[in-house]
Tab-separated table of C-alpha atoms and ligand atoms in Angstrom:
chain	number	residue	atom	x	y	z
A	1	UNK	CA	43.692	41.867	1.697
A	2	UNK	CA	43.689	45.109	-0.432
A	3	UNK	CA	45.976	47.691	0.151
A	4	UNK	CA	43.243	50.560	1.278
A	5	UNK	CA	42.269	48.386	3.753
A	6	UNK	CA	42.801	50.193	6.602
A	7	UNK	CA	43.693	47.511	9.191
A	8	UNK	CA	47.643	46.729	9.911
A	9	UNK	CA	46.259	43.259	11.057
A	10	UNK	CA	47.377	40.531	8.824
A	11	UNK	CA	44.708	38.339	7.307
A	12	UNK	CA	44.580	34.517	8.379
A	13	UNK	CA	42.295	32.040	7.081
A	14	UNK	CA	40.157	32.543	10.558
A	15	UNK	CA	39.333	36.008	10.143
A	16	UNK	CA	38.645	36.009	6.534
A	17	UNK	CA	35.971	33.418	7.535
A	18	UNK	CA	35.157	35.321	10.573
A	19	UNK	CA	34.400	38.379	8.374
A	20	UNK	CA	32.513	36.431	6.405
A	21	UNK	CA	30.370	35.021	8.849
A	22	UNK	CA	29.709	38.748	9.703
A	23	UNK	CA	28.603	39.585	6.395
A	24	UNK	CA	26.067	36.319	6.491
A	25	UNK	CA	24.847	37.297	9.643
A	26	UNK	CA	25.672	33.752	10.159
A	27	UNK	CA	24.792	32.333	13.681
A	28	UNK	CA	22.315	35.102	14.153
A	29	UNK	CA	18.864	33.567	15.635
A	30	UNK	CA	15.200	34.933	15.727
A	31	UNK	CA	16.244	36.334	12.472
A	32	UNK	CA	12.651	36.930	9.547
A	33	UNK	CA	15.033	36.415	6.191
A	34	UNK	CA	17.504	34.612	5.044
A	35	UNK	CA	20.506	36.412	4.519
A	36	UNK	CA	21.153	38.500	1.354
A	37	UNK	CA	24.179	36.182	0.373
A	38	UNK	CA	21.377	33.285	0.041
A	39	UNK	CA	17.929	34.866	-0.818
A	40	UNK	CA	19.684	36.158	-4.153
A	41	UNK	CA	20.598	33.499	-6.623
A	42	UNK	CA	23.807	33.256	-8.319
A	43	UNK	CA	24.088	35.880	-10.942
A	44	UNK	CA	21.052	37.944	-10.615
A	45	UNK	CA	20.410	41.516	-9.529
A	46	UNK	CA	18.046	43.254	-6.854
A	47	UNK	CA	15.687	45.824	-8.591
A	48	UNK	CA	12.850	47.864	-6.890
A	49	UNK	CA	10.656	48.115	-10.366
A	50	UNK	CA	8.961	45.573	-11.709
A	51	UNK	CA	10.103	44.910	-15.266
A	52	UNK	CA	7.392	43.963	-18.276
A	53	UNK	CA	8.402	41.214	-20.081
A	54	UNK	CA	6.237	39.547	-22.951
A	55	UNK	CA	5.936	39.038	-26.199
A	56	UNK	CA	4.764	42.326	-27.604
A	57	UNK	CA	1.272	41.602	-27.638
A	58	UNK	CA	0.005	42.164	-24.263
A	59	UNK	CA	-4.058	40.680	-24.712
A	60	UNK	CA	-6.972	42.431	-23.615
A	61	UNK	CA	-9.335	39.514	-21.372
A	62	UNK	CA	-11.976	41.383	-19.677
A	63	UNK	CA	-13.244	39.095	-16.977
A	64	UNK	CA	-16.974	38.307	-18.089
A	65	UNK	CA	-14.566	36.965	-21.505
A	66	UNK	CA	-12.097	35.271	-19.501
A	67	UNK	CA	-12.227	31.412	-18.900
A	68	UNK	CA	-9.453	28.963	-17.587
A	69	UNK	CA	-9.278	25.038	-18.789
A	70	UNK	CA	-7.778	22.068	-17.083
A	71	UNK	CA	-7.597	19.080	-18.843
A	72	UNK	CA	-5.464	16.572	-19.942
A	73	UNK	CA	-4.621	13.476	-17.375
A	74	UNK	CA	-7.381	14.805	-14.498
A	75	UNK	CA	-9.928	12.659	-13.015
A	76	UNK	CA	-12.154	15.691	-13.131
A	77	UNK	CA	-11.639	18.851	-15.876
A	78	UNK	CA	-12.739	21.707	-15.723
A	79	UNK	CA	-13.046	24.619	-17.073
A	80	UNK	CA	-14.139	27.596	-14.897
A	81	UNK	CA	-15.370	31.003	-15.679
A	82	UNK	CA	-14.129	34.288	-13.470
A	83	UNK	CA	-16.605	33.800	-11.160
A	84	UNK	CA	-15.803	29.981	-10.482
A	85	UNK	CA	-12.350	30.832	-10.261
A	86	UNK	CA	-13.026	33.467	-7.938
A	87	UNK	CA	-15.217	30.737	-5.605
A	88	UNK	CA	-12.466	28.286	-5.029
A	89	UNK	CA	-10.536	28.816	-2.057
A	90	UNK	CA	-8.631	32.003	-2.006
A	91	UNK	CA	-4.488	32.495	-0.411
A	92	UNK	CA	-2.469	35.207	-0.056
A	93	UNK	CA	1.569	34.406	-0.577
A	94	UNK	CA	4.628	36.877	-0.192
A	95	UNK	CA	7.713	35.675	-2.738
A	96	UNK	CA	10.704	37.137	-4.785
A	97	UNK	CA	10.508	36.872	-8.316
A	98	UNK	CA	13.877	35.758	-10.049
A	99	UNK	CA	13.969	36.534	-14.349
A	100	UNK	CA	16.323	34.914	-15.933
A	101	UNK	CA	17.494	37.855	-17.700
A	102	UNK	CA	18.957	38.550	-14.312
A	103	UNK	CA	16.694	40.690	-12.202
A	104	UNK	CA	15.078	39.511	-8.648
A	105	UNK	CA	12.645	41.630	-7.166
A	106	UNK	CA	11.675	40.562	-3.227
A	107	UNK	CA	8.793	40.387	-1.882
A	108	UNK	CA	5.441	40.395	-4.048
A	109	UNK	CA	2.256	40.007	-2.621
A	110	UNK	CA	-0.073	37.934	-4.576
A	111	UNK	CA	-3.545	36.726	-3.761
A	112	UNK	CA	-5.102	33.418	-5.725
A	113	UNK	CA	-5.741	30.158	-5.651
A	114	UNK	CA	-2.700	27.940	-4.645
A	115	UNK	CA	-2.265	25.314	-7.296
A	116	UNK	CA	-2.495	22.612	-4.433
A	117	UNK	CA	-6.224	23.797	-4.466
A	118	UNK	CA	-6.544	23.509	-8.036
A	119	UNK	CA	-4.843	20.068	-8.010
A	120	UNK	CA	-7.016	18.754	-5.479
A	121	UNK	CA	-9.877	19.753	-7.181
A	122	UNK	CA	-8.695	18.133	-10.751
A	123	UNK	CA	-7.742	15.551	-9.221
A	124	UNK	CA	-4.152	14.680	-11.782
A	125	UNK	CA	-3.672	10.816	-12.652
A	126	UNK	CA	-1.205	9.066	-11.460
A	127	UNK	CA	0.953	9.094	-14.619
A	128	UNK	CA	0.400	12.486	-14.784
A	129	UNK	CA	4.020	14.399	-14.191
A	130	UNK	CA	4.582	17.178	-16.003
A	131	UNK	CA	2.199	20.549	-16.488
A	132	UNK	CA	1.929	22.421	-19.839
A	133	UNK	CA	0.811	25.926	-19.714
A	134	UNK	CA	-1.040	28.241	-22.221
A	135	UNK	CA	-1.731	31.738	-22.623
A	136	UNK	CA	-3.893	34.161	-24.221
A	137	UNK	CA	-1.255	35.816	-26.000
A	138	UNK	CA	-0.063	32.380	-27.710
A	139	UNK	CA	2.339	32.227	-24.868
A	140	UNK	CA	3.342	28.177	-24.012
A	141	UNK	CA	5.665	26.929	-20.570
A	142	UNK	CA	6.396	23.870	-19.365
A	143	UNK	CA	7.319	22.279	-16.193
A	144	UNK	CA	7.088	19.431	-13.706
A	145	UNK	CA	4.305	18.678	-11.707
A	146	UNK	CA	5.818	18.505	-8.886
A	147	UNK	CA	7.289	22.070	-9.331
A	148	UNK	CA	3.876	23.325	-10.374
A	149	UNK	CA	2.602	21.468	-6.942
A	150	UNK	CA	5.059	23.423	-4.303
A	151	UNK	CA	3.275	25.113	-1.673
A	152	UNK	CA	3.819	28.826	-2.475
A	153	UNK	CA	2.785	28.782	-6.389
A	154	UNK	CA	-0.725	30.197	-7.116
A	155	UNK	CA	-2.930	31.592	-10.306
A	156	UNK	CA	-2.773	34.766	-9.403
A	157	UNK	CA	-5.021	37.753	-9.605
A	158	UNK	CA	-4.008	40.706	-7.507
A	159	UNK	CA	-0.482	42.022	-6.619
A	160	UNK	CA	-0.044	43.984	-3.731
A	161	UNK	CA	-3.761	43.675	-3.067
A	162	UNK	CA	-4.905	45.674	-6.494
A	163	UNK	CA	-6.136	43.148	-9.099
A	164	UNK	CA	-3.270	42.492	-11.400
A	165	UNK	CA	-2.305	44.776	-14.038
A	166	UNK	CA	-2.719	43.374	-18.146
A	167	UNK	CA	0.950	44.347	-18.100
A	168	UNK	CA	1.823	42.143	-15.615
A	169	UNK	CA	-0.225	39.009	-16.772
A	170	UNK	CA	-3.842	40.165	-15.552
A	171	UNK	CA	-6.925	39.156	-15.020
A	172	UNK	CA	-4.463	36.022	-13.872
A	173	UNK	CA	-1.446	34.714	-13.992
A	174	UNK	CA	0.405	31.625	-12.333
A	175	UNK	CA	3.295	32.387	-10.181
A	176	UNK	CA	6.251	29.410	-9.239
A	177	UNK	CA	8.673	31.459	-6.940
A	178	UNK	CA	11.345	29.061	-7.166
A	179	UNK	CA	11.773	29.143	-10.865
A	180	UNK	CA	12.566	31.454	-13.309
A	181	UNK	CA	9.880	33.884	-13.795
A	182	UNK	CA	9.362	32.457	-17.230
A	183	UNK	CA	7.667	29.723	-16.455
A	184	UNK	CA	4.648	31.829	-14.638
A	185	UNK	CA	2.462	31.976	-17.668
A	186	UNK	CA	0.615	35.552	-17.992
A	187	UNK	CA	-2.787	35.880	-19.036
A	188	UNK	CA	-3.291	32.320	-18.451
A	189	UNK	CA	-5.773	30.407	-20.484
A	190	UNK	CA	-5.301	26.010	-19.519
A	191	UNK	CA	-3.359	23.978	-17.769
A	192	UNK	CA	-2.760	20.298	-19.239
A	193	UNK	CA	-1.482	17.195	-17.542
A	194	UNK	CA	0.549	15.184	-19.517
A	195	UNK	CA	2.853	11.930	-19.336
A	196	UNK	CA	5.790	13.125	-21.378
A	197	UNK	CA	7.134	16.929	-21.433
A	198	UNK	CA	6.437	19.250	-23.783
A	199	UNK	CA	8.438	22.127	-24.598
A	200	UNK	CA	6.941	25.863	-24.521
A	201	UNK	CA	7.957	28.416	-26.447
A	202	UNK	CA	10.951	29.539	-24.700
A	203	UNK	CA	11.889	25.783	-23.907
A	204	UNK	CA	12.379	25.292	-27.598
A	205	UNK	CA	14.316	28.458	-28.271
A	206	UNK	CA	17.384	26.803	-25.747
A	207	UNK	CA	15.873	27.704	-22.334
A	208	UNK	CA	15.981	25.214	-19.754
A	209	UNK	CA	12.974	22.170	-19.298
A	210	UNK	CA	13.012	22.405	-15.494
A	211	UNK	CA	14.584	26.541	-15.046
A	212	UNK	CA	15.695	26.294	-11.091
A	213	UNK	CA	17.446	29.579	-10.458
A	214	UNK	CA	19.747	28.550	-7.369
A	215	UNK	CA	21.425	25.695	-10.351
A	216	UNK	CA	21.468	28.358	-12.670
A	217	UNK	CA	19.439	26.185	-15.351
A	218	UNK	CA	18.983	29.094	-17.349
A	219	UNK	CA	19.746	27.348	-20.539
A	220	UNK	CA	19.453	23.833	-21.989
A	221	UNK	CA	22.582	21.492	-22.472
A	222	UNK	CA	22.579	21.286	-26.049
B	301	MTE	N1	1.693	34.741	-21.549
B	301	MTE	C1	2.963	35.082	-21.321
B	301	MTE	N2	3.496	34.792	-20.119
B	301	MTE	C2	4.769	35.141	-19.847
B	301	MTE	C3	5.576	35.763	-20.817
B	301	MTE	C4	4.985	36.066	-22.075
B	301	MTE	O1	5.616	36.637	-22.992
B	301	MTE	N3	3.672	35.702	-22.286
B	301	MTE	N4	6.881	36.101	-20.507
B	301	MTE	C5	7.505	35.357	-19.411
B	301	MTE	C6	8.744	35.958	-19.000
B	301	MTE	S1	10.100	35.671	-19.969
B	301	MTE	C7	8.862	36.631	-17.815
B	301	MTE	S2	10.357	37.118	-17.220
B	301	MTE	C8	7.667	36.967	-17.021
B	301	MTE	C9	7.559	38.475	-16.886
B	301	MTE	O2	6.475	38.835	-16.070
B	301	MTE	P1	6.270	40.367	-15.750
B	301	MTE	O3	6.112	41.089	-17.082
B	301	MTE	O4	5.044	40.465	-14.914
B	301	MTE	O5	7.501	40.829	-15.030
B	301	MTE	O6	6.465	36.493	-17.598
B	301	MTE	C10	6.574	35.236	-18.206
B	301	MTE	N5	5.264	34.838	-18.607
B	302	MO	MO1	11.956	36.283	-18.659
């Protein structure tokens, strides 16, 4: 214990865990969050702004110009115009956004279509398992299906109920909450299903394949 602590009371082992548990808000029911100590991943920071992060090239898609493809190991592609996109079934999500260069920012509305949607609509393969992603700007990610498949990622195309911002990835974007923020491809252009994984553009430069924030795997092994 430090010395302008102001407490004579010695510290055991109990109440250092006690205070702890005080700090977690641990045992604490009816609760809406998790606690800080958890919803923050291991080295990042909270921010209130919302940080622009590309390439320098931020590219201009009007909607009437903007088209999406998926292909690759589907039973069905497709490849939808705005208006298509804008007829499949619709969801609204609340998530934090973790960047790898250290920043979180809680609680972002999005509205779009959940890639569960998308996915039952393409219909993937059965040796389909991993999900390459390309943008209008050049831009290329990677992941697993299965991450690309969790419940709460969506192509997105309004934040905070305003259609999103070209800055911020617009006229849509996917968002994968529990990844690093680089693998939600701005200004998205296809999706492809593929067999093997196939590194995107940060993925080659020493970022990691897979990118779960609460492991850290902000680079790759070697
Ligand atoms: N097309 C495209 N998508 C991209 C990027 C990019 O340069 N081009 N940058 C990625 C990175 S590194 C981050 S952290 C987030 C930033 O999104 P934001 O600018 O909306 O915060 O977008 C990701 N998606
Ligand atoms: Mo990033």
């Amino acid at each position: 214990m430090s010395e302008d602590d102001d407490s004579q009371v010695p510290t055991t082992k109990l109440t250092a865990t006690k205070q702890r548990w005080a700090q977690e808000h641990k045992f604490l029911t009816g609760r809406t969050t998790r606690p800080e100590a958890e919803r923050l991943p291991p080295g990042q920071h909270l921010v209130r702004d919302w940080p622009v992060l590309d390439l320098g090239l931020q590219p201009d898609v009007p909607t009437p110009r903007w088209t999406l493809d998926v292909d690759g190991l589907v039973a069905h592609p497709i490849h939808l115009a705005w208006t298509d996109f804008l007829a499949l079934p619709q969801s609204r999500e609340v998530s934090d956004i973790h960047c790898v260069t250290t920043w979180s920012r809680y609680d972002n509305q999005w509205d779009g279509v959940r890639t569960q949607d998308l996915l039952e609509r393409v219909a993937p393969l059965p040796e389909a398992r991993f999900v390459s992603l390309e943008s209008f700007d050049g831009y290329t990610t990677n992941l697993p299906l299965a991450d690309f498949a969790a419940p709460d990622a969506l192509i997105a195309h309004a934040w905070e109920g305003a259609p999103l911002t070209r800055a911020h990835g617009g006229p849509a974007r996917l968002v994968v909450p529990h990844l690093y923020f680089w693998k939600s491809a701005k200004w998205l252009k296809r999706i492809t299903f593929l067999a093997e994984d196939a590194l995107g553009f940060w993925e080659v430069r020493g970022y990691h394949e897979r990118g779960d924030p609460w492991a850290e795997q902000r680079y790759s092994d070697d």
